[in-house]
XYZ file of N, CA and C in Angstrom:
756
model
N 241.576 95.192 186.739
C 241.642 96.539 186.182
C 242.967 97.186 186.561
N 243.517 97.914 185.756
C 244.973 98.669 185.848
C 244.517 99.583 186.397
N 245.087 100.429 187.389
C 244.900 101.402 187.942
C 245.695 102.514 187.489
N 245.536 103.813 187.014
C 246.508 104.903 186.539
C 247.036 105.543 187.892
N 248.547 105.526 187.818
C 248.955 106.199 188.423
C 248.973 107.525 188.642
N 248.629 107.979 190.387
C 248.459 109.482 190.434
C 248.998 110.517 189.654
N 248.486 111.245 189.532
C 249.552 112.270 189.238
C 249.073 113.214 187.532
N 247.997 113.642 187.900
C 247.387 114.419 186.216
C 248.291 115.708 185.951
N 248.910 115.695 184.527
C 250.206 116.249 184.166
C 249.477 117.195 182.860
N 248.709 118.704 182.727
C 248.017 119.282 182.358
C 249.449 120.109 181.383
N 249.322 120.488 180.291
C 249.935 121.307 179.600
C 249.212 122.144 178.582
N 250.126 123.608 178.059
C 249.169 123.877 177.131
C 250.092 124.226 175.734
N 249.806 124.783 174.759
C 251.043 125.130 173.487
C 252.095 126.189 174.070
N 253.166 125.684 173.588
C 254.437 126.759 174.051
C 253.671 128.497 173.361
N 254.623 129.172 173.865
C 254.745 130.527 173.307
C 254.561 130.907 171.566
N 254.305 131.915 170.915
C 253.976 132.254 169.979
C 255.320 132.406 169.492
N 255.928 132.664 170.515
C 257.582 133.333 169.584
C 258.232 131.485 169.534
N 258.016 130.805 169.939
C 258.426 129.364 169.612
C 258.020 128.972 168.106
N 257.121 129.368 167.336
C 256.619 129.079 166.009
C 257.843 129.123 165.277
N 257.357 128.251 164.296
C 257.865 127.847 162.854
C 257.165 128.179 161.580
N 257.952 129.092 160.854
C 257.344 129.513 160.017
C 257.923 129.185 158.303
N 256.749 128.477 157.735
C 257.211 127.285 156.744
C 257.135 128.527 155.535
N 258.059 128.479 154.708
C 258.564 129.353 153.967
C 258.790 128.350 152.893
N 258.596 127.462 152.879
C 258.745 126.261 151.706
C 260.150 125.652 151.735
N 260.955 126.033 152.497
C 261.995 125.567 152.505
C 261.976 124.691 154.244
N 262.783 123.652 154.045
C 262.847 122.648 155.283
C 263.150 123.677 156.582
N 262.239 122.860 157.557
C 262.257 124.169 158.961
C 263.334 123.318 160.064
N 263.942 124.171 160.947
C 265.022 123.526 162.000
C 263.712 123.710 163.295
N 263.513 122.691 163.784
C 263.445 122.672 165.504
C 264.350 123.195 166.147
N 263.759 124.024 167.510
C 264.740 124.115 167.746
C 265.632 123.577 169.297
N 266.464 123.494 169.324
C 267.400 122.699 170.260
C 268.580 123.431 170.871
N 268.456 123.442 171.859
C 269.355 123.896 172.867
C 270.036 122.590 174.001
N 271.321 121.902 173.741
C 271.813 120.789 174.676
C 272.072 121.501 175.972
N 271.784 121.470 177.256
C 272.433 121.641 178.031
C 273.065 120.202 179.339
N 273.746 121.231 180.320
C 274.495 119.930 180.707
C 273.332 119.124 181.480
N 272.854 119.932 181.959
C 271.591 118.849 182.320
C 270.992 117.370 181.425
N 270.866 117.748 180.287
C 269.831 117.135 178.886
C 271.481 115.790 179.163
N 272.688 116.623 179.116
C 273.930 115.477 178.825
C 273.963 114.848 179.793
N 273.841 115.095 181.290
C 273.696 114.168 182.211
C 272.341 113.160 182.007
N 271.614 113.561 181.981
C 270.242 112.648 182.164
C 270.557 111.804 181.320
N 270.974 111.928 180.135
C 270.831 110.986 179.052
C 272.392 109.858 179.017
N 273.102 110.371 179.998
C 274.397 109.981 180.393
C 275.422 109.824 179.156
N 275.485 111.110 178.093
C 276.247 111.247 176.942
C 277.605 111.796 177.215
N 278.487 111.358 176.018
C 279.707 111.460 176.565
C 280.250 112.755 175.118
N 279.674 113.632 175.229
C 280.358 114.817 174.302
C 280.875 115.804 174.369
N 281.919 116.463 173.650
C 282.996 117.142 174.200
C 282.944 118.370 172.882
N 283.654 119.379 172.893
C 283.687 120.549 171.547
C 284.581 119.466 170.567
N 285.325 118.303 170.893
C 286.579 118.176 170.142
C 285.629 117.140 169.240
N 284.252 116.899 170.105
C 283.494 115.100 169.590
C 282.197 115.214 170.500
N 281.499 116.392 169.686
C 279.956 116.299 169.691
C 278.956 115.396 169.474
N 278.101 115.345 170.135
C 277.260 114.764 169.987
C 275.586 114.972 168.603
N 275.661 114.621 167.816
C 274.415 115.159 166.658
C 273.320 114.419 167.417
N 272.359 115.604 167.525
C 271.274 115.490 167.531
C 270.328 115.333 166.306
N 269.266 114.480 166.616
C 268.360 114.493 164.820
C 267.090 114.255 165.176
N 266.189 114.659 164.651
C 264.898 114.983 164.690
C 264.489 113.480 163.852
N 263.343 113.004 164.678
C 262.777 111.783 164.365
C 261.200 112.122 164.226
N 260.362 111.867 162.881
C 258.722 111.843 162.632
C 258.560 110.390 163.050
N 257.583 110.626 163.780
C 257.416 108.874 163.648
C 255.269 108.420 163.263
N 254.785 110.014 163.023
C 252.915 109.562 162.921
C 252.510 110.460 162.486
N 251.448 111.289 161.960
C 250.651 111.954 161.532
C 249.054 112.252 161.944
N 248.350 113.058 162.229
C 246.945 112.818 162.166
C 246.529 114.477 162.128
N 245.323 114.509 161.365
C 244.430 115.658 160.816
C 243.504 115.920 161.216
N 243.177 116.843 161.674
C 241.864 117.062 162.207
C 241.203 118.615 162.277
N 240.687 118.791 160.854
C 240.390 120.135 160.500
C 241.597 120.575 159.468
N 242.107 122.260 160.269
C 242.952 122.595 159.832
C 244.532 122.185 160.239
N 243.408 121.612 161.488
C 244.527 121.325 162.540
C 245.781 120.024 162.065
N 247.169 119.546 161.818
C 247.695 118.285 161.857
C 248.650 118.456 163.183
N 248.603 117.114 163.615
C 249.453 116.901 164.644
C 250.685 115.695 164.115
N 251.932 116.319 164.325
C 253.134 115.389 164.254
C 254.042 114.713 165.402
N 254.409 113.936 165.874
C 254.744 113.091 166.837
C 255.739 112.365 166.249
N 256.655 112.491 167.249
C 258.274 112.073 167.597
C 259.423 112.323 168.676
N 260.412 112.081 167.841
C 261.310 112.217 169.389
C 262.826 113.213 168.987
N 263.609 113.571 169.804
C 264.751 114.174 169.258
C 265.881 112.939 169.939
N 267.050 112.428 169.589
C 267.599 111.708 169.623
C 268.904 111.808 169.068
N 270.193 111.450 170.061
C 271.349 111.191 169.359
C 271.757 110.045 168.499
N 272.819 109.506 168.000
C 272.723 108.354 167.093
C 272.824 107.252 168.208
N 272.694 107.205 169.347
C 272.525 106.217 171.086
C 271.501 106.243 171.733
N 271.128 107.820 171.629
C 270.286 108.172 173.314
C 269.227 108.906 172.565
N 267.653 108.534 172.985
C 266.418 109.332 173.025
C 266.942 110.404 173.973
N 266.599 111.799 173.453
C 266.541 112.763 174.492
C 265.305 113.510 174.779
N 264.591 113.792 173.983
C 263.240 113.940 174.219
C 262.417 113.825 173.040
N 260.788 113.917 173.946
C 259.886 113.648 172.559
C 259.712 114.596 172.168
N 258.767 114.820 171.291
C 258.378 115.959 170.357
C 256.854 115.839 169.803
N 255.742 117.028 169.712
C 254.845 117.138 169.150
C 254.684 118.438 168.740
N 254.622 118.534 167.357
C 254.473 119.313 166.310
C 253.321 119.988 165.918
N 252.638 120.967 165.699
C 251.231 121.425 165.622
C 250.950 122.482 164.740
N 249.724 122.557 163.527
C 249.871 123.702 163.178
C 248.319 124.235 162.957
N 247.642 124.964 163.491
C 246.411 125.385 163.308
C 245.600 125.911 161.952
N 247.046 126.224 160.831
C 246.509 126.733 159.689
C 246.834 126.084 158.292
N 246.791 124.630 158.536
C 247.061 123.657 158.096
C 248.671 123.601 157.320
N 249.376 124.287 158.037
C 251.082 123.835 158.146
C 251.840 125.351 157.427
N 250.603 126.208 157.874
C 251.709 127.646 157.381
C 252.692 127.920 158.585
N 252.310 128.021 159.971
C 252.809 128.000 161.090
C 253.322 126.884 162.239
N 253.768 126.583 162.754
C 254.500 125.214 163.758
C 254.206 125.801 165.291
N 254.030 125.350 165.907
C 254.342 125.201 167.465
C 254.563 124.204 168.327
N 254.956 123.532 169.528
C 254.826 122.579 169.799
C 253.446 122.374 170.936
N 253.044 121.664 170.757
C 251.490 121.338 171.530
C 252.099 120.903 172.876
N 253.093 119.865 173.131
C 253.055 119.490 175.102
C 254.476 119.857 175.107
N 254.902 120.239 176.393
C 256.532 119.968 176.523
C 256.987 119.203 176.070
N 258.261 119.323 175.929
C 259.007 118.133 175.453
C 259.218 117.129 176.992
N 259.148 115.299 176.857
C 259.298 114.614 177.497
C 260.559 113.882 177.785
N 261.745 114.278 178.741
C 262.971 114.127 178.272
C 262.863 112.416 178.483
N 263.703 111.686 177.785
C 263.710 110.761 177.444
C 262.814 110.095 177.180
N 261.244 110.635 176.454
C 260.683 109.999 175.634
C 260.286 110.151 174.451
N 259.544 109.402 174.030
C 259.182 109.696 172.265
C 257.663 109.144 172.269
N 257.055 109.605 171.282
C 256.186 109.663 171.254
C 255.680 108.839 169.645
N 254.838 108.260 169.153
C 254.509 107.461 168.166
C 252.654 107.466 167.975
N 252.017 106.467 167.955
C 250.937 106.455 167.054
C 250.219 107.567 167.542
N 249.265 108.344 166.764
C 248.328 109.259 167.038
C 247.014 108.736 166.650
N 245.896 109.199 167.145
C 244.668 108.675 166.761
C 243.494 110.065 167.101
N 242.616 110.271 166.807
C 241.503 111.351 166.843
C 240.327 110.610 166.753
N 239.022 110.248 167.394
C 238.003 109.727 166.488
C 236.498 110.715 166.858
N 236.951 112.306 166.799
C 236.096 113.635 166.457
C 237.093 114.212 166.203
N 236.657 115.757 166.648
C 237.385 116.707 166.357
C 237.674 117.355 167.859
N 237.511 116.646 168.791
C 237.648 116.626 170.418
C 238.654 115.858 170.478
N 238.236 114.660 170.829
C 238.621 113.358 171.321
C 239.871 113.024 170.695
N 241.279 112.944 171.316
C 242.101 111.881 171.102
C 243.428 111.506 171.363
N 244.541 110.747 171.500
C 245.431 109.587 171.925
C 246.267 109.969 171.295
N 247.482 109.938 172.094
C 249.324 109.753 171.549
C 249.515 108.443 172.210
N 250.430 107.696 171.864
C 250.841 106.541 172.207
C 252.331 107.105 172.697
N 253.082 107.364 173.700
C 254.419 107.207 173.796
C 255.303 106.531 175.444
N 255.873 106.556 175.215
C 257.100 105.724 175.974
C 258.347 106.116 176.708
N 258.954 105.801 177.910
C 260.309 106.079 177.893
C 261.098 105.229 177.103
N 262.098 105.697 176.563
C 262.676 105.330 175.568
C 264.460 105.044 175.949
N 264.604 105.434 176.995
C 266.102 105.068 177.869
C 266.420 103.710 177.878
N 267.519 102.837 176.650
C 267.676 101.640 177.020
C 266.988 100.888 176.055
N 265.937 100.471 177.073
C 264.914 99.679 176.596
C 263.520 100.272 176.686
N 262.652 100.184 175.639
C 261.081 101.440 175.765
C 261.142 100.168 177.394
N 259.630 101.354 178.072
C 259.357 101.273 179.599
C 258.195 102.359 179.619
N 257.766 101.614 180.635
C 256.847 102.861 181.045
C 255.566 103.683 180.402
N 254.638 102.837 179.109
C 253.906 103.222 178.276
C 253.177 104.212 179.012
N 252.519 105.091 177.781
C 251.717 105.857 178.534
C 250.703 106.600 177.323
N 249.915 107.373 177.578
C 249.396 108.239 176.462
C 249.273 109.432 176.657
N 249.005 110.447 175.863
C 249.238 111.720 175.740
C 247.236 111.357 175.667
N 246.371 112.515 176.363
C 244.898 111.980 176.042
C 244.541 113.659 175.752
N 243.659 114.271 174.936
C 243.068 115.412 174.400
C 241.687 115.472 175.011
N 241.000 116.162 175.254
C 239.477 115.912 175.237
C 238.730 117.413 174.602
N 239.848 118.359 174.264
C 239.729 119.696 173.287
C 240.512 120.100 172.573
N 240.975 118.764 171.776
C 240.872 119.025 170.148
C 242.936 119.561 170.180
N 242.991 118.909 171.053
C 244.523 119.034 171.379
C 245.379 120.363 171.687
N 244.162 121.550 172.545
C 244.730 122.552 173.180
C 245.503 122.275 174.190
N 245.007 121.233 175.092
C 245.638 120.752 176.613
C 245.544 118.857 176.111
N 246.979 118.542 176.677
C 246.661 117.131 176.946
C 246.955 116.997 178.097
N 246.858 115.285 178.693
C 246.732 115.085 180.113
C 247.852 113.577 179.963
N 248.925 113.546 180.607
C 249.633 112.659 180.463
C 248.656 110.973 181.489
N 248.945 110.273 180.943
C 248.149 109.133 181.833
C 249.410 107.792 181.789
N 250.028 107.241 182.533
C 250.643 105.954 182.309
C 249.520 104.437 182.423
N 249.906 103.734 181.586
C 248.775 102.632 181.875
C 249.088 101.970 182.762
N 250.702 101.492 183.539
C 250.640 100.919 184.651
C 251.270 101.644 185.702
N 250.455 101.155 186.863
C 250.923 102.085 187.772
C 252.573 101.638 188.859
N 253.151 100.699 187.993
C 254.523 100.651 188.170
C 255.417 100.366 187.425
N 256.583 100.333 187.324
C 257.559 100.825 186.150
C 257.626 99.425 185.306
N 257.224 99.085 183.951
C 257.405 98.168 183.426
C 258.476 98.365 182.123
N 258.710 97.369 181.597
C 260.012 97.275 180.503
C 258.392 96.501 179.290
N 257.717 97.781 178.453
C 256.791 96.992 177.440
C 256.614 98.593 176.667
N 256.125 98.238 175.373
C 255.679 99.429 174.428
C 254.459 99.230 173.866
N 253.543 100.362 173.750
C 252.441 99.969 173.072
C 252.578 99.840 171.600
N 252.142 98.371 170.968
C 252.394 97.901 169.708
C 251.570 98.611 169.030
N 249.919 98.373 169.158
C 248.975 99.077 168.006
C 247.973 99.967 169.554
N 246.831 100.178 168.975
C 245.978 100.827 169.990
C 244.972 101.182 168.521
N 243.328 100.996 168.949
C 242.340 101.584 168.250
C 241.202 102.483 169.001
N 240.672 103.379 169.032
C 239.534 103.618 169.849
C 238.159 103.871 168.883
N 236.960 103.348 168.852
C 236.151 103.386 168.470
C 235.070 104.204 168.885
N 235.490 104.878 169.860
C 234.361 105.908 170.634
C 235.235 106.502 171.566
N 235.278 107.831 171.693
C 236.046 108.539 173.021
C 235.540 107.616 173.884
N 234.952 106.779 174.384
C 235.138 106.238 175.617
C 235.915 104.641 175.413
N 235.673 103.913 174.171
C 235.952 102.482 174.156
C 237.315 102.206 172.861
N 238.460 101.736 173.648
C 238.849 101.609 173.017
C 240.085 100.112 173.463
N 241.201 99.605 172.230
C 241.666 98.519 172.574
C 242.945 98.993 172.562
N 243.737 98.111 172.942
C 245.402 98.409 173.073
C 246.119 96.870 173.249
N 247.467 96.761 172.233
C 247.914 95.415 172.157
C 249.410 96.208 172.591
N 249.889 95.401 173.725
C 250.819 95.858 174.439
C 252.169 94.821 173.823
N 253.446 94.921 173.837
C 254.235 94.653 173.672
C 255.052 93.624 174.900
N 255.296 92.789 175.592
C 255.711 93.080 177.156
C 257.310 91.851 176.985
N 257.356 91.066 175.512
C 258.406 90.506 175.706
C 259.516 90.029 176.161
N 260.427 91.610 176.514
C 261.670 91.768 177.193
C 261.496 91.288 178.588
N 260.240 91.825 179.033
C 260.083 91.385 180.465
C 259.749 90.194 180.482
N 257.891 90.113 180.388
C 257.401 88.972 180.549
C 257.271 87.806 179.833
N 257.973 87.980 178.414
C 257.745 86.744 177.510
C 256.095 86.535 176.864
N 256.115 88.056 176.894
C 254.351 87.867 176.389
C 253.587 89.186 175.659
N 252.712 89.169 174.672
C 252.355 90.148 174.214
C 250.658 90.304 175.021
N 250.290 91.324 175.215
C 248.768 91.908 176.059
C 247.957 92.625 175.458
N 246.593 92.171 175.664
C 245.329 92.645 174.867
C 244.975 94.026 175.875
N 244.302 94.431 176.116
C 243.674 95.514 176.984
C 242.579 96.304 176.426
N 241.235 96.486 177.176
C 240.265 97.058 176.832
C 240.364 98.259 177.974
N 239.534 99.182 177.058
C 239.583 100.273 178.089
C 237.866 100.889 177.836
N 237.241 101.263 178.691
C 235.692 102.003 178.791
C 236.162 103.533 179.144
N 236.722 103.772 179.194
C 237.374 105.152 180.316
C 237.736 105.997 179.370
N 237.742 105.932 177.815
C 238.851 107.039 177.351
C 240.333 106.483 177.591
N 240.994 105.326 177.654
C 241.932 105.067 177.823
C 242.736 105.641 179.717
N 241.548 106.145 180.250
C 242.023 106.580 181.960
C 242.304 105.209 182.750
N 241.667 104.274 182.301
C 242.028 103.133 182.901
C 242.039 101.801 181.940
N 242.339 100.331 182.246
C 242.520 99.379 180.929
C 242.436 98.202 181.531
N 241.727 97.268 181.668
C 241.591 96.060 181.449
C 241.882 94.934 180.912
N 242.681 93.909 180.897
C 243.719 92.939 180.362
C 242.479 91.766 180.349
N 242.679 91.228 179.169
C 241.470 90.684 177.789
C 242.353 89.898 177.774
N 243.506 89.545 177.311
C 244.349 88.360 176.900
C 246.133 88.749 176.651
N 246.399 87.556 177.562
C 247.838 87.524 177.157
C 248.937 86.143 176.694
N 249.709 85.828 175.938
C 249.955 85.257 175.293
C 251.565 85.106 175.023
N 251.817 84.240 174.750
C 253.474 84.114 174.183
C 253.760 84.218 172.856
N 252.331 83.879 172.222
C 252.408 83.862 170.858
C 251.582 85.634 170.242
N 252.168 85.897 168.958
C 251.320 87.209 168.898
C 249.737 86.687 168.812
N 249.282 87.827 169.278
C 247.587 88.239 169.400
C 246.891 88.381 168.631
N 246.102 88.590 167.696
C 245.316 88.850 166.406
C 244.731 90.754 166.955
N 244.805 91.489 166.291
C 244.363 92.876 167.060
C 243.079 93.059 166.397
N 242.119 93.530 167.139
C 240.624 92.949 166.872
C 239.981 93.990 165.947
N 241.481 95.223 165.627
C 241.169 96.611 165.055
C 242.041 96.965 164.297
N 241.760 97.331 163.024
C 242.751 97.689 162.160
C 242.667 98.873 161.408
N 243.464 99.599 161.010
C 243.538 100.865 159.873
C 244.476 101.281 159.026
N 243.762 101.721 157.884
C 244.419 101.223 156.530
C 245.538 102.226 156.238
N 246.992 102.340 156.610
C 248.141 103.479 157.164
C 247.733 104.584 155.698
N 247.048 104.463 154.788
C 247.129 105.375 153.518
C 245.421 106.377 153.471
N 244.368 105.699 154.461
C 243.193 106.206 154.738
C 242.949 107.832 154.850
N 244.451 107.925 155.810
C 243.791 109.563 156.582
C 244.491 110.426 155.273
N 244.970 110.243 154.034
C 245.539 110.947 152.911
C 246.589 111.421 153.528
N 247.012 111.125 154.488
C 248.581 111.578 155.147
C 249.644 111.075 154.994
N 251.031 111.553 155.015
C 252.240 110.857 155.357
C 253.173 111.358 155.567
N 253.949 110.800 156.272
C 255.679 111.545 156.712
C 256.611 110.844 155.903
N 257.594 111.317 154.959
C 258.459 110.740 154.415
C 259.882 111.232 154.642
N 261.278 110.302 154.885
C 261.976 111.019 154.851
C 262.818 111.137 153.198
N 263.328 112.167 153.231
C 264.166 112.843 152.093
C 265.150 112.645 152.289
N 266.165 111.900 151.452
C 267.887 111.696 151.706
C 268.500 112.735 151.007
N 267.633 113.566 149.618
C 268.447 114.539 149.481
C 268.367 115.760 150.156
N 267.366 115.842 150.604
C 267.285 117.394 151.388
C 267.719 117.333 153.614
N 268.179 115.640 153.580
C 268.429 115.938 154.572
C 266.808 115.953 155.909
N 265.726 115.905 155.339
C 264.692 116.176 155.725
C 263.208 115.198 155.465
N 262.881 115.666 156.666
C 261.076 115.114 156.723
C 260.359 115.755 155.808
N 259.320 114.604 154.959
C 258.482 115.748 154.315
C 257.211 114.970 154.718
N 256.263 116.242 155.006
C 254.823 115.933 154.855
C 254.027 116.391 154.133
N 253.668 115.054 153.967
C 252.607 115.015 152.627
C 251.106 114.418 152.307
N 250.309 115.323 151.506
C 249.120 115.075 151.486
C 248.578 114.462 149.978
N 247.815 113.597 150.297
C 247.494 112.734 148.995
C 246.196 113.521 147.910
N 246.564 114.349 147.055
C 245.551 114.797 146.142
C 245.729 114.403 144.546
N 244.485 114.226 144.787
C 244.393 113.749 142.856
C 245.469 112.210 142.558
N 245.707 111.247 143.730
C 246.224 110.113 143.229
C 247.746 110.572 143.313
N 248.416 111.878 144.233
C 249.683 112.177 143.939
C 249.917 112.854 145.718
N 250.989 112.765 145.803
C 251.253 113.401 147.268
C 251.860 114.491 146.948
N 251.451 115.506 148.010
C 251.904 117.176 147.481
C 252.346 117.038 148.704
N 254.005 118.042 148.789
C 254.652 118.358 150.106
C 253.637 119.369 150.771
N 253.655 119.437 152.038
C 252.760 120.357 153.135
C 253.764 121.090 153.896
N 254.889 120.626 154.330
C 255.728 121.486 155.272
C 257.115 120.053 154.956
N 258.157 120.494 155.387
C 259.106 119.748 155.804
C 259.631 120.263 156.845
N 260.713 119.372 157.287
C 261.873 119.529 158.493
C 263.041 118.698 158.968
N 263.732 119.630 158.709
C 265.443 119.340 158.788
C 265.835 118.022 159.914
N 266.234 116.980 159.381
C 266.481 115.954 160.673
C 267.151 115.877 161.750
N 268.519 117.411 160.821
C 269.521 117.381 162.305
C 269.246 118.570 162.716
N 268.887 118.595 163.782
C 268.335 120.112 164.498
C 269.932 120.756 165.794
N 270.810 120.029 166.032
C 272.018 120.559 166.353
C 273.306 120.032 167.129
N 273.607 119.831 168.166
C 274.362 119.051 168.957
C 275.277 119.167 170.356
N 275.011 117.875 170.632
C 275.577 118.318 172.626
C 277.048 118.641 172.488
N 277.469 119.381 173.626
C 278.873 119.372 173.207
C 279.935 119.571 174.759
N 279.040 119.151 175.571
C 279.307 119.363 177.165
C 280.251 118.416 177.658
């Protein structure tokens, strides 16, 4: 059994004056570089040769009125932090649901109520490291950061399914390091995980879902510069909100 490392990391939605307010036209995140963000990420930008920052979607999931969006902000080199997107009135308003995670990003989402459910994300410095999940248990007011191992590994989580807030699977990535891809069961809500099988060759994942099911999608737009999200009605996808990819740039 994997043991989660100490350390329960409780958050709740930023401020009201942080909102985004979708006017039908593409919305900016917003971004502030400081020299801090340029050290950590060890960037080399100057006023003469800035650094662009750009906003990355990378998942979708619905639940009610509620959708949650997941990603990362990133230079054309360096992850600088993740990002989760939120809107309670099904995308008239924006906020962000956890802090931002500096140097990570964040990817698959999953819900299986209107309680219960999973971010998949990563440090992203280099080489991904360090998997972990973002876990809900109210409907994504507060999440609770959890890492699955409790020491620093070089692996990403590939897929992940949960079939019950308590049971769910996870097919780990671990290549770079170990020359091997990893099964993992979890009884816990994903709090703890159990290693089922590992392999050199890929795994068969014992859980699958059909990416067009939840009537969702993130697309990007080359003419507008922008993310669009979109919802599948009547056999046609209708835009829901968009957002601008380049949100601004380091310049320290």
């Amino acid at each position: 059994m994997i043991r989660i490392a100490a350390g329960l990391v409780l958050a709740t939605l930023l401020p009201a004056q942080g909102q985004l307010e979708n006017t039908g036209k593409p919305m900016r995140v917003a971004f502030e570089c400081t020299e801090a963000d340029s050290q950590a990420a060890a960037l080399s930008c100057s006023e003469e040769e800035p650094c662009q920052v750009y906003l990355e979607l990378a998942s979708v999931e619905s639940v009610g009125n509620k959708i949650f969006l997941t990603g990362n902000l990133h230079t054309p080199t360096t992850t600088l932090f993740s990002i989760l997107l939120v809107t309670e009135d099904a995308g008239k308003t924006w906020s962000e649901g956890h802090p931002r995670i500096r140097l990570g990003g964040l990817d698959q989402i999953q819900f299986v109520d209107f309680q219960n459910g999973w971010i998949a994300g990563a440090n992203l410095q280099s080489t991904p490291r360090d998997p972990f999940f973002l876990i809900t248990t109210d409907g994504g007011k507060t999440w609770h950061q959890r890492p699955i191992y409790d020491e620093t590994r070089v692996a990403v989580i590939e897929r992940y399914w949960f079939d019950t807030k308590e049971n769910g699977m996870l097919l780990m990535d671990a290549r770079l390091e170990r020359n091997r891809h990893e099964l993992y069961e979890t009884r816990t809500g994903g709090e703890s995980w159990s290693l089922q099988q590992a392999s050199v060759d890929p795994i068969r994942f014992p859980r699958s879902r059909d990416p067009g099911a939840s009537g969702w999608r993130v697309r990007a737009d080359g003419a507008t510069h922008s993310y669009h999200l979109e919802k599948s009605e009547s056999e046609r996808w209708q835009k829901v909100a968009s957002f601008l990819v380049s949100v601004g740039t380091c310049k320290q």
